[in-house]
Amino acid sequence: MAILPEGFALPPLPYLVVLVTGLVGVGVGLFRRRPSVSAEHVLALVPWMVSGSAFHVFFVVGLLPPVVEPFGGTPAVYLTVAILAGVAVLGLDAFGDASPRNIALPGIVLAGVLVVLALGSGLAAGTLSPLWPTIALVVAALVTPVVWRLVTRLDPEAKAAGALGVVAIFAHALDGVSTAIGVDVLGFGERTPLSRIILEAAGALPTADIIGVGWLFVLVKLAVAGLVVALLADYVREEPTEGAVLLGFVAAVGLGPGVHNLLLFTIVGA
């Protein structure tokens, strides 16, 4: 059984060397300078996550120049964005002002430029279709406080996860709802093997012809996200830095695919 998502492939060797060298360089720089890391600093990386999703959409639809294209594939895009964000943090720290606001700002600019360019390409091609992606975003935003309230009612200690916990739940709600709409409404497929198994299981149920198959994926995503946030809350309280980084990773795992889905569905249409 396949484990990795479809399209998962290492870039050509020269690009891989550049990425590994850049990642090692950034890692060494961060280790030596040891900039401050708090929940706010991790939250400041959210725009960079959005940038990575948008950059990968450019790769998927073939909008990247050939010389840049290998940096946008999977898993290269994760390394590319990590290096860019790391360089930004190191540069800001060198000038003594690596505040969350300053870390977020270049990520916001980059994400904004990429999203506008992507939307422009969809508009130019006549395929711009924002309705269902907007619905997915609104539903995810409405579901998030409900799940957060449920998690903190079942486990009051989960409140220690704070804003990062809420963002993590929203990220996976966005991934789940957008995937469900993509599969049940827009006719898109799912590239991740484990996700396909969940969708296939839902397809075997009597409800498949009535309400589709995406609902089970949404429930699983929300349940797992809520459980992980609750489990990590103690770690956040005891080891704030490490806990914040782990929660940030959990959020990125959901936010990356979720934003990718929204932008792709918007500019490709159905």
mmCIF file of C-alpha atoms in Angstrom:
data_model
loop_
_atom_site.group_PDB
_atom_site.id
_atom_site.type_symbol
_atom_site.label_atom_id
_atom_site.label_comp_id
_atom_site.label_asym_id
_atom_site.label_seq_id
_atom_site.Cartn_x
_atom_site.Cartn_y
_atom_site.Cartn_z
ATOM 1 C CA MET A 1 0.000 0.000 0.000
ATOM 2 C CA ALA A 2 1.304 3.450 -0.882
ATOM 3 C CA ILE A 3 2.132 5.677 2.076
ATOM 4 C CA LEU A 4 3.333 8.892 0.490
ATOM 5 C CA PRO A 5 0.961 11.285 -1.309
ATOM 6 C CA GLU A 6 0.734 11.260 -5.081
ATOM 7 C CA GLY A 7 3.276 13.590 -6.627
ATOM 8 C CA PHE A 8 5.694 13.195 -3.706
ATOM 9 C CA ALA A 9 9.167 13.186 -5.259
ATOM 10 C CA LEU A 10 12.560 14.644 -4.510
ATOM 11 C CA PRO A 11 13.678 17.492 -6.790
ATOM 12 C CA PRO A 12 16.633 17.054 -9.187
ATOM 13 C CA LEU A 13 19.985 16.655 -7.443
ATOM 14 C CA PRO A 14 21.233 20.261 -7.942
ATOM 15 C CA TYR A 15 18.042 21.636 -6.383
ATOM 16 C CA LEU A 16 18.201 19.094 -3.587
ATOM 17 C CA VAL A 17 21.767 20.151 -2.806
ATOM 18 C CA VAL A 18 20.692 23.811 -2.680
ATOM 19 C CA LEU A 19 17.785 23.002 -0.362
ATOM 20 C CA VAL A 20 19.771 20.791 1.990
ATOM 21 C CA THR A 21 22.618 23.302 2.113
ATOM 22 C CA GLY A 22 20.202 26.139 2.798
ATOM 23 C CA LEU A 23 18.390 24.163 5.484
ATOM 24 C CA VAL A 24 21.627 23.201 7.213
ATOM 25 C CA GLY A 25 22.861 26.799 7.031
ATOM 26 C CA VAL A 26 19.641 28.156 8.521
ATOM 27 C CA GLY A 27 19.635 25.441 11.174
ATOM 28 C CA VAL A 28 23.202 26.254 12.226
ATOM 29 C CA GLY A 29 22.402 29.965 12.254
ATOM 30 C CA LEU A 30 19.335 29.469 14.448
ATOM 31 C CA PHE A 31 21.270 27.180 16.785
ATOM 32 C CA ARG A 32 24.028 29.750 17.228
ATOM 33 C CA ARG A 33 21.858 32.831 17.601
ATOM 34 C CA ARG A 34 19.056 31.101 19.519
ATOM 35 C CA PRO A 35 16.364 33.734 18.824
ATOM 36 C CA SER A 36 13.393 33.937 21.176
ATOM 37 C CA VAL A 37 10.657 31.419 20.474
ATOM 38 C CA SER A 38 7.204 31.824 21.999
ATOM 39 C CA ALA A 39 3.669 30.942 20.987
ATOM 40 C CA GLU A 40 3.427 34.372 19.388
ATOM 41 C CA HIS A 41 6.557 33.742 17.321
ATOM 42 C CA VAL A 42 5.123 30.441 16.098
ATOM 43 C CA LEU A 43 1.817 32.111 15.227
ATOM 44 C CA ALA A 44 3.809 34.646 13.228
ATOM 45 C CA LEU A 45 4.834 31.812 10.916
ATOM 46 C CA VAL A 46 1.233 31.207 9.792
ATOM 47 C CA PRO A 47 1.535 33.626 6.813
ATOM 48 C CA TRP A 48 4.650 31.719 5.745
ATOM 49 C CA MET A 49 2.622 28.496 5.787
ATOM 50 C CA VAL A 50 0.045 30.181 3.554
ATOM 51 C CA SER A 51 2.866 31.279 1.230
ATOM 52 C CA GLY A 52 4.048 27.698 0.922
ATOM 53 C CA SER A 53 0.551 26.511 0.036
ATOM 54 C CA ALA A 54 0.165 29.205 -2.607
ATOM 55 C CA PHE A 55 3.601 28.451 -4.049
ATOM 56 C CA HIS A 56 2.685 24.766 -4.348
ATOM 57 C CA VAL A 57 -0.545 25.677 -6.143
ATOM 58 C CA PHE A 58 1.577 27.533 -8.701
ATOM 59 C CA PHE A 59 3.559 24.314 -9.120
ATOM 60 C CA VAL A 60 0.434 22.155 -9.512
ATOM 61 C CA VAL A 61 -1.143 24.351 -12.202
ATOM 62 C CA GLY A 62 2.135 24.947 -14.038
ATOM 63 C CA LEU A 63 2.567 28.659 -13.387
ATOM 64 C CA LEU A 64 6.155 28.536 -12.132
ATOM 65 C CA PRO A 65 9.100 29.305 -14.434
ATOM 66 C CA PRO A 66 11.056 26.102 -15.253
ATOM 67 C CA VAL A 67 14.118 27.244 -13.314
ATOM 68 C CA VAL A 68 12.046 27.735 -10.148
ATOM 69 C CA GLU A 69 9.535 24.909 -10.587
ATOM 70 C CA PRO A 70 11.427 22.157 -8.687
ATOM 71 C CA PHE A 71 11.327 24.295 -5.538
ATOM 72 C CA GLY A 72 7.504 24.169 -5.546
ATOM 73 C CA GLY A 73 6.988 20.414 -5.554
ATOM 74 C CA THR A 74 6.406 18.096 -2.631
ATOM 75 C CA PRO A 75 8.398 17.874 -0.360
ATOM 76 C CA ALA A 76 10.706 20.607 -1.737
ATOM 77 C CA VAL A 77 8.185 23.378 -1.047
ATOM 78 C CA TYR A 78 8.323 22.690 2.700
ATOM 79 C CA LEU A 79 12.092 23.100 2.715
ATOM 80 C CA THR A 80 11.906 26.179 0.493
ATOM 81 C CA VAL A 81 9.521 27.997 2.814
ATOM 82 C CA ALA A 82 11.401 26.855 5.924
ATOM 83 C CA ILE A 83 14.611 28.327 4.513
ATOM 84 C CA LEU A 84 12.964 31.628 3.545
ATOM 85 C CA ALA A 85 11.296 31.990 6.936
ATOM 86 C CA GLY A 86 14.512 31.000 8.710
ATOM 87 C CA VAL A 87 16.533 33.570 6.767
ATOM 88 C CA ALA A 88 13.948 36.228 7.667
ATOM 89 C CA VAL A 89 14.154 35.331 11.362
ATOM 90 C CA LEU A 90 17.958 35.345 11.324
ATOM 91 C CA GLY A 91 18.075 38.670 9.505
ATOM 92 C CA LEU A 92 15.629 40.285 11.898
ATOM 93 C CA ASP A 93 17.410 38.827 14.911
ATOM 94 C CA ALA A 94 20.733 40.176 13.645
ATOM 95 C CA PHE A 95 19.209 43.650 13.649
ATOM 96 C CA GLY A 96 17.794 43.045 17.115
ATOM 97 C CA ASP A 97 14.081 43.069 16.257
ATOM 98 C CA ALA A 98 12.850 39.548 15.574
ATOM 99 C CA SER A 99 9.446 40.296 17.090
ATOM 100 C CA PRO A 100 6.398 38.249 16.060
ATOM 101 C CA ARG A 101 5.043 41.230 14.152
ATOM 102 C CA ASN A 102 8.231 41.650 12.148
ATOM 103 C CA ILE A 103 8.475 37.932 11.444
ATOM 104 C CA ALA A 104 4.888 37.820 10.211
ATOM 105 C CA LEU A 105 5.113 40.923 8.008
ATOM 106 C CA PRO A 106 7.302 39.557 5.158
ATOM 107 C CA GLY A 107 5.260 36.346 5.222
ATOM 108 C CA ILE A 108 2.057 38.362 4.862
ATOM 109 C CA VAL A 109 3.510 40.310 1.937
ATOM 110 C CA LEU A 110 4.733 37.157 0.204
ATOM 111 C CA ALA A 111 1.457 35.321 0.772
ATOM 112 C CA GLY A 112 -0.524 38.323 -0.448
ATOM 113 C CA VAL A 113 1.487 38.635 -3.646
ATOM 114 C CA LEU A 114 1.212 34.914 -4.420
ATOM 115 C CA VAL A 115 -2.518 34.764 -3.716
ATOM 116 C CA VAL A 116 -3.236 37.851 -5.848
ATOM 117 C CA LEU A 117 -1.187 36.447 -8.725
ATOM 118 C CA ALA A 118 -2.964 33.105 -8.450
ATOM 119 C CA LEU A 119 -6.386 34.735 -8.434
ATOM 120 C CA GLY A 120 -5.336 36.845 -11.398
ATOM 121 C CA SER A 121 -4.380 33.732 -13.348
ATOM 122 C CA GLY A 122 -7.773 32.190 -12.642
ATOM 123 C CA LEU A 123 -9.537 35.374 -13.679
ATOM 124 C CA ALA A 124 -7.522 35.592 -16.896
ATOM 125 C CA ALA A 125 -8.300 31.956 -17.708
ATOM 126 C CA GLY A 126 -12.002 32.416 -16.970
ATOM 127 C CA THR A 127 -11.951 29.649 -14.360
ATOM 128 C CA LEU A 128 -12.179 31.724 -11.182
ATOM 129 C CA SER A 129 -14.781 30.065 -8.919
ATOM 130 C CA PRO A 130 -14.656 31.381 -5.350
ATOM 131 C CA LEU A 131 -18.106 30.251 -4.142
ATOM 132 C CA TRP A 132 -17.389 26.790 -2.744
ATOM 133 C CA PRO A 133 -13.938 27.661 -1.362
ATOM 134 C CA THR A 134 -15.556 30.587 0.460
ATOM 135 C CA ILE A 135 -18.205 28.257 1.871
ATOM 136 C CA ALA A 136 -15.455 25.894 3.047
ATOM 137 C CA LEU A 137 -13.647 28.763 4.776
ATOM 138 C CA VAL A 138 -16.816 29.973 6.513
ATOM 139 C CA VAL A 139 -17.821 26.478 7.651
ATOM 140 C CA ALA A 140 -14.338 25.826 9.035
ATOM 141 C CA ALA A 141 -14.437 29.136 10.893
ATOM 142 C CA LEU A 142 -17.846 28.271 12.376
ATOM 143 C CA VAL A 143 -16.863 24.736 13.342
ATOM 144 C CA THR A 144 -13.611 25.728 15.058
ATOM 145 C CA PRO A 145 -15.054 27.434 18.187
ATOM 146 C CA VAL A 146 -17.543 24.587 18.606
ATOM 147 C CA VAL A 147 -14.773 21.980 18.576
ATOM 148 C CA TRP A 148 -12.555 24.113 20.828
ATOM 149 C CA ARG A 149 -15.410 24.494 23.316
ATOM 150 C CA LEU A 150 -16.047 20.751 23.253
ATOM 151 C CA VAL A 151 -12.369 19.908 23.751
ATOM 152 C CA THR A 152 -11.973 22.320 26.663
ATOM 153 C CA ARG A 153 -15.207 21.112 28.252
ATOM 154 C CA LEU A 154 -14.041 17.495 28.111
ATOM 155 C CA ASP A 155 -10.538 18.450 29.219
ATOM 156 C CA PRO A 156 -10.326 21.889 30.873
ATOM 157 C CA GLU A 157 -6.523 21.590 30.944
ATOM 158 C CA ALA A 158 -6.544 21.843 27.146
ATOM 159 C CA LYS A 159 -6.997 25.597 27.523
ATOM 160 C CA ALA A 160 -3.246 25.763 28.075
ATOM 161 C CA ALA A 161 -2.838 25.252 24.319
ATOM 162 C CA GLY A 162 -4.142 28.790 23.888
ATOM 163 C CA ALA A 163 -4.364 30.497 20.518
ATOM 164 C CA LEU A 164 -2.096 27.911 18.908
ATOM 165 C CA GLY A 165 -4.559 25.199 19.875
ATOM 166 C CA VAL A 166 -7.394 27.125 18.258
ATOM 167 C CA VAL A 167 -5.320 27.681 15.109
ATOM 168 C CA ALA A 168 -4.450 23.973 14.962
ATOM 169 C CA ILE A 169 -8.119 22.997 15.171
ATOM 170 C CA PHE A 170 -9.067 25.593 12.552
ATOM 171 C CA ALA A 171 -6.292 24.352 10.255
ATOM 172 C CA HIS A 172 -7.559 20.785 10.327
ATOM 173 C CA ALA A 173 -11.175 21.900 10.082
ATOM 174 C CA LEU A 174 -10.216 23.825 6.944
ATOM 175 C CA ASP A 175 -8.405 20.817 5.497
ATOM 176 C CA GLY A 176 -11.291 18.481 6.322
ATOM 177 C CA VAL A 177 -14.115 20.700 5.076
ATOM 178 C CA SER A 178 -12.301 21.779 1.912
ATOM 179 C CA THR A 179 -11.409 18.159 1.112
ATOM 180 C CA ALA A 180 -15.020 17.082 1.657
ATOM 181 C CA ILE A 181 -16.309 19.806 -0.663
ATOM 182 C CA GLY A 182 -13.619 19.023 -3.203
ATOM 183 C CA VAL A 183 -14.558 15.345 -3.285
ATOM 184 C CA ASP A 184 -18.343 15.501 -2.892
ATOM 185 C CA VAL A 185 -19.150 18.714 -4.751
ATOM 186 C CA LEU A 186 -16.329 19.671 -7.106
ATOM 187 C CA GLY A 187 -15.191 16.220 -8.214
ATOM 188 C CA PHE A 188 -11.570 16.460 -7.082
ATOM 189 C CA GLY A 189 -9.648 13.429 -5.882
ATOM 190 C CA GLU A 190 -7.556 12.927 -2.756
ATOM 191 C CA ARG A 191 -3.785 12.457 -3.106
ATOM 192 C CA THR A 192 -2.992 11.178 0.399
ATOM 193 C CA PRO A 193 -3.376 7.379 0.810
ATOM 194 C CA LEU A 194 -4.625 7.490 4.414
ATOM 195 C CA SER A 195 -7.223 10.104 3.526
ATOM 196 C CA ARG A 196 -8.362 7.965 0.595
ATOM 197 C CA ILE A 197 -8.864 5.026 2.955
ATOM 198 C CA ILE A 198 -11.172 7.127 5.142
ATOM 199 C CA LEU A 199 -13.098 8.349 2.103
ATOM 200 C CA GLU A 200 -13.391 4.809 0.750
ATOM 201 C CA ALA A 201 -14.688 3.626 4.130
ATOM 202 C CA ALA A 202 -17.349 6.338 4.015
ATOM 203 C CA GLY A 203 -18.171 5.303 0.470
ATOM 204 C CA ALA A 204 -19.018 1.801 1.681
ATOM 205 C CA LEU A 205 -21.643 3.130 4.095
ATOM 206 C CA PRO A 206 -25.351 3.421 3.196
ATOM 207 C CA THR A 207 -25.095 7.196 3.637
ATOM 208 C CA ALA A 208 -22.692 7.597 0.708
ATOM 209 C CA ASP A 209 -25.428 8.200 -1.881
ATOM 210 C CA ILE A 210 -27.292 10.596 0.414
ATOM 211 C CA ILE A 211 -24.696 12.861 2.030
ATOM 212 C CA GLY A 212 -21.501 11.868 0.233
ATOM 213 C CA VAL A 213 -18.266 10.584 1.716
ATOM 214 C CA GLY A 214 -16.489 13.692 2.936
ATOM 215 C CA TRP A 215 -18.364 13.959 6.247
ATOM 216 C CA LEU A 216 -16.404 11.073 7.768
ATOM 217 C CA PHE A 217 -13.111 12.672 6.797
ATOM 218 C CA VAL A 218 -14.195 15.919 8.478
ATOM 219 C CA LEU A 219 -15.144 14.101 11.681
ATOM 220 C CA VAL A 220 -11.892 12.154 11.781
ATOM 221 C CA LYS A 221 -9.820 15.280 11.183
ATOM 222 C CA LEU A 222 -11.615 17.220 13.912
ATOM 223 C CA ALA A 223 -11.449 14.343 16.387
ATOM 224 C CA VAL A 224 -7.733 13.776 15.819
ATOM 225 C CA ALA A 225 -6.933 17.499 15.935
ATOM 226 C CA GLY A 226 -8.875 17.948 19.164
ATOM 227 C CA LEU A 227 -7.186 14.938 20.735
ATOM 228 C CA VAL A 228 -3.694 16.066 19.735
ATOM 229 C CA VAL A 229 -4.293 19.599 21.006
ATOM 230 C CA ALA A 230 -5.523 18.219 24.343
ATOM 231 C CA LEU A 231 -2.524 15.891 24.624
ATOM 232 C CA LEU A 232 -0.032 18.652 23.821
ATOM 233 C CA ALA A 233 -1.579 21.160 26.218
ATOM 234 C CA ASP A 234 0.334 19.734 29.202
ATOM 235 C CA TYR A 235 3.558 19.905 27.234
ATOM 236 C CA VAL A 236 2.856 23.527 26.319
ATOM 237 C CA ARG A 237 2.405 24.321 30.002
ATOM 238 C CA GLU A 238 5.552 22.481 31.119
ATOM 239 C CA GLU A 239 7.817 23.286 28.139
ATOM 240 C CA PRO A 240 6.362 26.388 26.462
ATOM 241 C CA THR A 241 8.939 26.662 23.673
ATOM 242 C CA GLU A 242 8.954 23.021 22.598
ATOM 243 C CA GLY A 243 5.195 22.767 23.056
ATOM 244 C CA ALA A 244 4.571 25.830 20.903
ATOM 245 C CA VAL A 245 6.794 24.465 18.139
ATOM 246 C CA LEU A 246 4.985 21.113 18.185
ATOM 247 C CA LEU A 247 1.575 22.771 18.076
ATOM 248 C CA GLY A 248 2.810 24.941 15.229
ATOM 249 C CA PHE A 249 3.802 21.807 13.348
ATOM 250 C CA VAL A 250 0.364 20.283 13.984
ATOM 251 C CA ALA A 251 -1.252 23.451 12.652
ATOM 252 C CA ALA A 252 0.993 23.477 9.573
ATOM 253 C CA VAL A 253 0.063 19.879 8.704
ATOM 254 C CA GLY A 254 -3.580 20.958 8.416
ATOM 255 C CA LEU A 255 -3.236 24.545 7.236
ATOM 256 C CA GLY A 256 -0.934 23.748 4.318
ATOM 257 C CA PRO A 257 -3.317 21.326 2.570
ATOM 258 C CA GLY A 258 -6.356 23.367 3.575
ATOM 259 C CA VAL A 259 -5.138 26.627 2.047
ATOM 260 C CA HIS A 260 -3.843 24.700 -0.960
ATOM 261 C CA ASN A 261 -7.336 23.262 -1.499
ATOM 262 C CA LEU A 262 -9.044 26.656 -1.220
ATOM 263 C CA LEU A 263 -6.718 28.386 -3.653
ATOM 264 C CA LEU A 264 -6.603 25.525 -6.139
ATOM 265 C CA PHE A 265 -10.379 25.113 -6.198
ATOM 266 C CA THR A 266 -10.784 28.875 -6.597
ATOM 267 C CA ILE A 267 -8.537 29.319 -9.611
ATOM 268 C CA VAL A 268 -9.165 26.008 -11.396
ATOM 269 C CA GLY A 269 -12.933 25.974 -11.045
ATOM 270 C CA ALA A 270 -15.143 22.959 -11.463
#
